[in-house]
Short mmCIF file of C-alpha atoms and ligand atoms in Angstrom, two decimals:
data_model
loop_
_atom_site.label_atom_id
_atom_site.label_comp_id
_atom_site.label_asym_id
_atom_site.label_seq_id
_atom_site.Cartn_x
_atom_site.Cartn_y
_atom_site.Cartn_z
CA UNK A 1 -23.08 249.08 -206.68
CA UNK A 2 -26.64 250.41 -206.68
CA UNK A 3 -27.98 246.90 -205.99
CA UNK A 4 -25.62 246.47 -203.02
CA UNK A 5 -26.79 249.81 -201.59
CA UNK A 6 -30.46 248.85 -202.03
CA UNK A 7 -29.82 245.48 -200.38
CA UNK A 8 -28.12 247.21 -197.43
CA UNK A 9 -31.02 249.68 -197.08
CA UNK A 10 -33.53 246.82 -197.18
CA UNK A 11 -31.57 244.91 -194.53
CA UNK A 12 -31.50 248.04 -192.36
CA UNK A 13 -35.25 248.59 -192.80
CA UNK A 14 -35.97 244.97 -191.84
CA UNK A 15 -33.71 245.25 -188.79
CA UNK A 16 -35.46 248.46 -187.73
CA UNK A 17 -38.90 246.86 -188.22
CA UNK A 18 -37.80 243.97 -186.00
CA UNK A 19 -36.09 246.08 -183.34
CA UNK A 20 -38.54 248.98 -183.07
CA UNK A 21 -41.38 247.10 -181.31
CA UNK A 22 -38.86 245.55 -178.89
CA UNK A 23 -37.39 248.98 -178.16
CA UNK A 24 -40.89 250.46 -177.64
CA UNK A 25 -41.78 247.63 -175.23
CA UNK A 26 -38.55 248.08 -173.26
CA UNK A 27 -39.27 251.81 -173.02
CA UNK A 28 -42.88 251.17 -171.87
CA UNK A 29 -41.67 248.69 -169.22
CA UNK A 30 -39.09 251.17 -167.94
CA UNK A 31 -41.91 253.52 -166.88
CA UNK A 32 -43.62 252.15 -163.76
CA UNK A 33 -47.39 252.25 -163.34
CA UNK A 34 -48.72 255.54 -161.93
CA UNK A 35 -49.59 255.44 -158.20
CA UNK A 36 -53.29 255.83 -159.13
CA UNK A 37 -53.03 252.72 -161.34
CA UNK A 38 -51.32 250.74 -158.56
CA UNK A 39 -54.16 251.78 -156.21
CA UNK A 40 -56.74 250.66 -158.80
CA UNK A 41 -55.09 247.24 -159.03
CA UNK A 42 -55.24 246.82 -155.24
CA UNK A 43 -58.88 247.92 -155.17
CA UNK A 44 -60.27 245.97 -158.12
CA UNK A 45 -58.10 242.83 -158.18
CA UNK A 46 -58.76 241.35 -154.74
CA UNK A 47 -55.94 238.80 -154.98
CA UNK A 48 -53.38 241.66 -155.06
CA UNK A 49 -54.08 242.44 -151.39
CA UNK A 50 -52.68 239.06 -150.33
CA UNK A 51 -49.60 239.13 -152.57
CA UNK A 52 -46.04 239.57 -151.39
CA UNK A 53 -44.06 242.57 -152.78
CA UNK A 54 -42.28 240.47 -155.44
CA UNK A 55 -45.59 239.09 -156.79
CA UNK A 56 -47.12 242.58 -156.80
CA UNK A 57 -44.14 243.96 -158.71
CA UNK A 58 -44.34 241.13 -161.27
CA UNK A 59 -48.09 241.66 -161.76
CA UNK A 60 -47.57 245.41 -162.24
CA UNK A 61 -44.94 244.70 -164.88
CA UNK A 62 -47.28 242.32 -166.71
CA UNK A 63 -50.02 244.97 -166.57
CA UNK A 64 -47.63 247.57 -168.04
CA UNK A 65 -46.88 245.22 -170.91
CA UNK A 66 -50.58 244.36 -171.39
CA UNK A 67 -51.54 248.04 -171.55
CA UNK A 68 -48.72 248.67 -174.02
CA UNK A 69 -49.55 245.75 -176.34
CA UNK A 70 -53.35 245.45 -176.31
CA UNK A 71 -55.94 247.83 -177.68
CA UNK A 72 -59.15 248.64 -175.76
CA UNK A 73 -62.26 249.67 -177.68
CA UNK A 74 -65.42 251.01 -176.03
CA UNK A 75 -68.69 249.74 -177.55
CA UNK A 76 -72.31 250.99 -177.41
CA UNK A 77 -71.15 254.50 -176.50
CA UNK A 78 -68.86 253.44 -173.66
CA UNK A 79 -65.72 255.50 -173.13
CA UNK A 80 -62.95 253.21 -171.84
CA UNK A 81 -61.49 254.65 -168.62
CA UNK A 82 -58.13 253.99 -166.99
CA UNK A 83 -60.02 252.04 -164.28
CA UNK A 84 -61.44 249.69 -166.92
CA UNK A 85 -58.08 249.18 -168.63
CA UNK A 86 -56.15 248.56 -165.40
CA UNK A 87 -58.84 246.31 -163.88
CA UNK A 88 -59.19 244.12 -166.98
CA UNK A 89 -55.40 243.98 -167.53
CA UNK A 90 -54.80 243.14 -163.83
CA UNK A 91 -57.29 240.28 -163.75
CA UNK A 92 -56.16 238.93 -167.14
CA UNK A 93 -52.50 238.97 -166.03
CA UNK A 94 -53.32 237.01 -162.84
CA UNK A 95 -53.48 233.92 -165.06
CA UNK A 96 -49.91 234.58 -166.24
CA UNK A 97 -48.35 235.57 -162.92
CA UNK A 98 -46.86 232.16 -162.15
CA UNK A 99 -46.25 231.25 -165.77
CA UNK A 100 -44.23 234.35 -166.75
CA UNK A 101 -40.80 233.93 -165.17
CA UNK A 102 -37.89 236.37 -165.07
CA UNK A 103 -37.77 240.15 -165.47
CA UNK A 104 -37.80 240.29 -169.28
CA UNK A 105 -40.93 240.75 -171.42
CA UNK A 106 -43.32 237.82 -171.18
CA UNK A 107 -45.33 236.07 -173.89
CA UNK A 108 -48.60 237.74 -173.08
CA UNK A 109 -51.66 236.34 -174.89
CA UNK A 110 -49.84 236.41 -178.23
CA UNK A 111 -53.03 235.79 -180.27
CA UNK A 112 -54.97 238.64 -178.63
CA UNK A 113 -54.89 242.20 -179.94
CA UNK A 114 -58.18 243.90 -178.96
CA UNK A 115 -60.48 244.00 -175.93
CA UNK A 116 -63.98 245.29 -176.69
CA UNK A 117 -65.81 246.65 -173.65
CA UNK A 118 -69.60 247.05 -173.46
CA UNK A 119 -71.27 248.98 -170.61
CA UNK A 120 -73.45 245.97 -169.68
CA UNK A 121 -74.54 242.54 -170.95
CA UNK A 122 -74.62 242.61 -174.73
CA UNK A 123 -76.93 240.92 -177.18
CA UNK A 124 -75.52 238.70 -179.88
CA UNK A 125 -77.64 237.07 -182.57
CA UNK A 126 -77.21 233.29 -182.75
CA UNK A 127 -78.33 231.02 -185.54
CA UNK A 128 -78.97 227.33 -185.06
CA UNK A 129 -80.00 224.87 -187.75
CA UNK A 130 -81.74 221.67 -186.70
CA UNK A 131 -81.73 218.27 -188.47
CA UNK A 132 -84.70 219.20 -190.69
CA UNK A 133 -83.00 222.41 -191.82
CA UNK A 134 -85.10 224.77 -189.68
CA UNK A 135 -83.07 227.86 -188.82
CA UNK A 136 -83.77 229.40 -185.41
CA UNK A 137 -82.52 232.87 -184.64
CA UNK A 138 -82.06 233.80 -181.00
CA UNK A 139 -80.56 236.81 -179.29
CA UNK A 140 -78.50 235.82 -176.30
CA UNK A 141 -77.39 237.96 -173.37
CA UNK A 142 -73.63 237.74 -173.02
CA UNK A 143 -71.33 238.79 -170.18
CA UNK A 144 -68.20 238.12 -172.17
CA UNK A 145 -66.88 236.30 -175.16
CA UNK A 146 -63.47 235.15 -176.37
CA UNK A 147 -62.76 234.89 -180.08
CA UNK A 148 -59.98 232.89 -181.68
CA UNK A 149 -59.26 235.79 -184.04
CA UNK A 150 -57.64 237.87 -181.29
CA UNK A 151 -60.60 239.57 -179.62
CA UNK A 152 -62.12 239.39 -176.15
CA UNK A 153 -65.48 241.06 -175.50
CA UNK A 154 -66.49 242.02 -171.96
CA UNK A 155 -69.40 243.64 -170.13
CA UNK A 156 -67.96 246.25 -167.75
CA UNK A 157 -70.94 245.86 -165.39
CA UNK A 158 -69.96 242.23 -164.92
CA UNK A 159 -66.24 242.90 -164.74
CA UNK A 160 -66.77 245.13 -161.73
CA UNK A 161 -69.44 242.75 -160.43
CA UNK A 162 -72.15 245.34 -160.41
CA UNK A 163 -74.84 242.67 -160.61
CA UNK A 164 -75.15 241.65 -157.00
CA UNK A 165 -77.11 238.41 -157.40
CA UNK A 166 -74.12 236.89 -159.19
CA UNK A 167 -72.84 234.01 -157.05
CA UNK A 168 -69.35 234.21 -155.51
CA UNK A 169 -66.50 232.56 -157.38
CA UNK A 170 -67.35 234.16 -160.72
CA UNK A 171 -65.00 236.35 -162.68
CA UNK A 172 -65.81 237.03 -166.32
CA UNK A 173 -62.28 238.31 -167.11
CA UNK A 174 -60.62 235.16 -165.75
CA UNK A 175 -63.20 233.12 -167.68
CA UNK A 176 -62.61 234.75 -171.08
CA UNK A 177 -58.84 234.83 -170.72
CA UNK A 178 -58.82 231.14 -169.78
CA UNK A 179 -60.49 230.60 -173.19
CA UNK A 180 -57.62 232.62 -174.73
CA UNK A 181 -55.03 230.34 -173.07
CA UNK A 182 -57.03 227.32 -174.21
CA UNK A 183 -57.09 228.59 -177.82
CA UNK A 184 -53.28 228.99 -177.91
CA UNK A 185 -52.95 225.21 -178.27
CA UNK A 186 -54.74 225.45 -181.64
CA UNK A 187 -58.05 224.05 -180.36
CA UNK A 188 -60.35 225.59 -177.76
CA UNK A 189 -61.17 222.23 -176.21
CA UNK A 190 -60.42 222.47 -172.48
CA UNK A 191 -56.75 221.49 -172.80
CA UNK A 192 -54.30 224.39 -173.04
CA UNK A 193 -50.73 223.82 -174.18
CA UNK A 194 -49.20 221.51 -171.55
CA UNK A 195 -45.91 220.38 -173.10
CA UNK A 196 -45.46 216.67 -172.48
CA UNK A 197 -47.61 213.68 -173.39
CA UNK A 198 -47.61 212.65 -169.73
CA UNK A 199 -49.07 216.02 -168.70
CA UNK A 200 -51.86 215.69 -171.29
CA UNK A 201 -52.63 212.15 -170.09
CA UNK A 202 -52.92 213.23 -166.47
CA UNK A 203 -54.88 216.42 -167.38
CA UNK A 204 -57.32 214.48 -169.52
CA UNK A 205 -57.87 211.79 -166.87
CA UNK A 206 -58.57 214.26 -164.02
CA UNK A 207 -60.57 216.84 -165.96
CA UNK A 208 -62.67 214.27 -167.84
CA UNK A 209 -63.71 212.66 -164.54
CA UNK A 210 -64.58 215.97 -162.84
CA UNK A 211 -66.36 217.20 -165.99
CA UNK A 212 -68.52 214.04 -166.03
CA UNK A 213 -69.28 214.54 -162.31
CA UNK A 214 -70.29 218.17 -162.94
CA UNK A 215 -72.59 217.07 -165.76
CA UNK A 216 -74.23 214.62 -163.36
CA UNK A 217 -74.52 217.33 -160.67
CA UNK A 218 -76.12 219.68 -163.20
CA UNK A 219 -78.54 216.99 -164.35
CA UNK A 220 -79.71 216.31 -160.78
CA UNK A 221 -79.73 219.98 -159.74
CA UNK A 222 -76.95 219.52 -157.16
CA UNK A 223 -74.63 222.46 -156.43
CA UNK A 224 -70.99 222.18 -155.41
CA UNK A 225 -68.08 224.59 -155.94
CA UNK A 226 -68.10 224.58 -159.76
CA UNK A 227 -70.82 226.43 -161.64
CA UNK A 228 -73.07 224.26 -163.83
CA UNK A 229 -72.15 226.39 -166.80
CA UNK A 230 -68.91 224.39 -166.84
CA UNK A 231 -70.96 221.29 -167.71
CA UNK A 232 -71.79 222.69 -171.16
CA UNK A 233 -68.46 221.65 -172.77
CA UNK A 234 -64.86 220.77 -171.83
CA UNK A 235 -63.79 224.31 -172.88
CA UNK A 236 -66.35 225.87 -170.52
CA UNK A 237 -65.31 223.44 -167.79
CA UNK A 238 -61.70 224.67 -168.01
CA UNK A 239 -62.82 228.33 -167.95
CA UNK A 240 -65.24 227.84 -165.02
CA UNK A 241 -62.66 225.82 -163.03
CA UNK A 242 -60.09 228.57 -163.67
CA UNK A 243 -62.50 231.12 -162.15
CA UNK A 244 -62.85 228.93 -159.05
CA UNK A 245 -59.08 228.29 -158.85
CA UNK A 246 -58.38 232.01 -158.49
CA UNK A 247 -61.57 233.11 -156.72
CA UNK A 248 -62.34 230.23 -154.32
CA UNK A 249 -59.06 228.29 -154.13
CA UNK A 250 -59.60 226.74 -150.68
CA UNK A 251 -63.05 225.45 -151.59
CA UNK A 252 -61.85 224.08 -154.94
CA UNK A 253 -58.81 222.38 -153.37
CA UNK A 254 -61.01 220.78 -150.69
CA UNK A 255 -63.64 219.46 -153.11
CA UNK A 256 -61.51 218.78 -156.21
CA UNK A 257 -57.96 218.03 -154.95
CA UNK A 258 -56.77 216.27 -158.13
CA UNK A 259 -58.12 219.07 -160.35
CA UNK A 260 -56.51 221.64 -158.06
CA UNK A 261 -53.21 219.74 -158.41
CA UNK A 262 -53.39 219.87 -162.22
CA UNK A 263 -54.08 223.61 -162.11
CA UNK A 264 -51.18 224.17 -159.67
CA UNK A 265 -48.86 222.56 -162.22
CA UNK A 266 -50.33 224.55 -165.11
CA UNK A 267 -50.66 228.02 -163.53
CA UNK A 268 -47.50 227.51 -161.41
CA UNK A 269 -48.97 229.50 -158.53
CA UNK A 270 -51.13 228.69 -155.51
CA UNK A 271 -53.91 231.28 -155.04
CA UNK A 272 -54.62 229.88 -151.52
CA UNK A 273 -51.67 231.99 -150.32
CA UNK A 274 -53.66 235.17 -151.07
CA UNK A 275 -56.79 234.30 -149.11
CA UNK A 276 -57.36 233.24 -145.52
CA UNK A 277 -58.85 229.78 -145.25
CA UNK A 278 -62.64 230.07 -144.85
CA UNK A 279 -63.88 229.06 -141.39
CA UNK A 280 -66.73 226.91 -142.68
CA UNK A 281 -66.09 224.12 -145.19
CA UNK A 282 -67.63 224.40 -148.65
CA UNK A 283 -71.33 223.57 -148.50
CA UNK A 284 -72.43 220.11 -149.53
CA UNK A 285 -74.36 219.88 -152.79
CA UNK A 286 -78.00 220.87 -152.39
CA UNK A 287 -81.07 220.51 -154.54
CA UNK A 288 -82.19 224.14 -154.64
CA UNK A 289 -82.26 223.97 -158.44
CA UNK A 290 -81.00 227.55 -158.88
CA UNK A 291 -79.24 227.86 -162.21
CA UNK A 292 -76.82 230.50 -163.37
CA UNK A 293 -78.45 231.40 -166.63
CA UNK A 294 -76.29 233.89 -168.54
CA UNK A 295 -73.75 233.02 -171.20
CA UNK A 296 -70.09 233.81 -171.24
ZN1 LIG B 1 -67.01 230.52 -171.77
#
C-alpha cells in the first residue's frame, strides 16, 4: 500500500517536473513584448524594418522565448540592459525566423544556456605548442566567441557596431550564433544539420569550392563580398557567409549564386526581401591589401 502511494507520488513529481517548464514557457509566450522592446528590435535589428507583419510577429515570439530560456551575464563590470538582451536575442533569432514554423514553441538553440556580455573586445589567453614542444602564450582580442558547452560570449561595443571602421556586412551576433547552429550537428565544421545525404553532398560541393576561392582571394589580397576571416577554416567560412547572407544578401547572391541557393534552402528565408537592391553592383576584387584583423 505504502509502496503504491510512493510510486504514485514519484510519478506525479516526474510529471510536474516535465510539465512545469512547458507551462512556464507557454505563460511567457502569452505575454507579448513591451512596446519599448518592440521599438528596440526595430531600431537595432535593421532587417526588421523590411519585414511584413507576420514575419515581425514571428520574430517577436522567438525573442520572447529566447529571453525566457537564455540567461544573460554581464562581464567586466557590465550591467546587462534590456537593450542588450533584446538586441542580441533579436539578431540571434533572425537565423531561426525561416526555420521555426508554426505558432508553437520552437527549438531555439537547444545547446545554449548563457550569453556572456563584455563591454568591449575582450582578451583571452591562447596557448599554442609547436612541433618542438615550445609553448607560446598569446593574448588575443576577441569580439565574440561561441563555445560548444552552451555559452556565447559577445562584446557589446561590437554588437551595436560602435567601432566605425568595421566594414559593412559584419555582424558578430549572427557570426557566433551561426557557430551554435553548426555545433548542433555534433561537429563545428562548417556543415550544420542538413537532413539528407543529398543535401550534404550539394552543400559540401558548393561551400568547398567557394571556400577554396576565398582562400585564394585572401592569399592574393583580393577583396570580394566575403571577409577573409572566412578563409581560416570551413567553420569560419560558414559563419562569415551567414553574416553576408543576412547583411548583404543582394551582393552575396550576385557574386556567389550557388552558395546563396544553399543558404536559401538551409535558412528557409530570403533576406533580399528586407533590403532594396543596391544601385551599384558589388565592387570587383581589389588589391588594397586591407585585412580585417580581429578574431571572432
Ligand atoms: Zn568564428
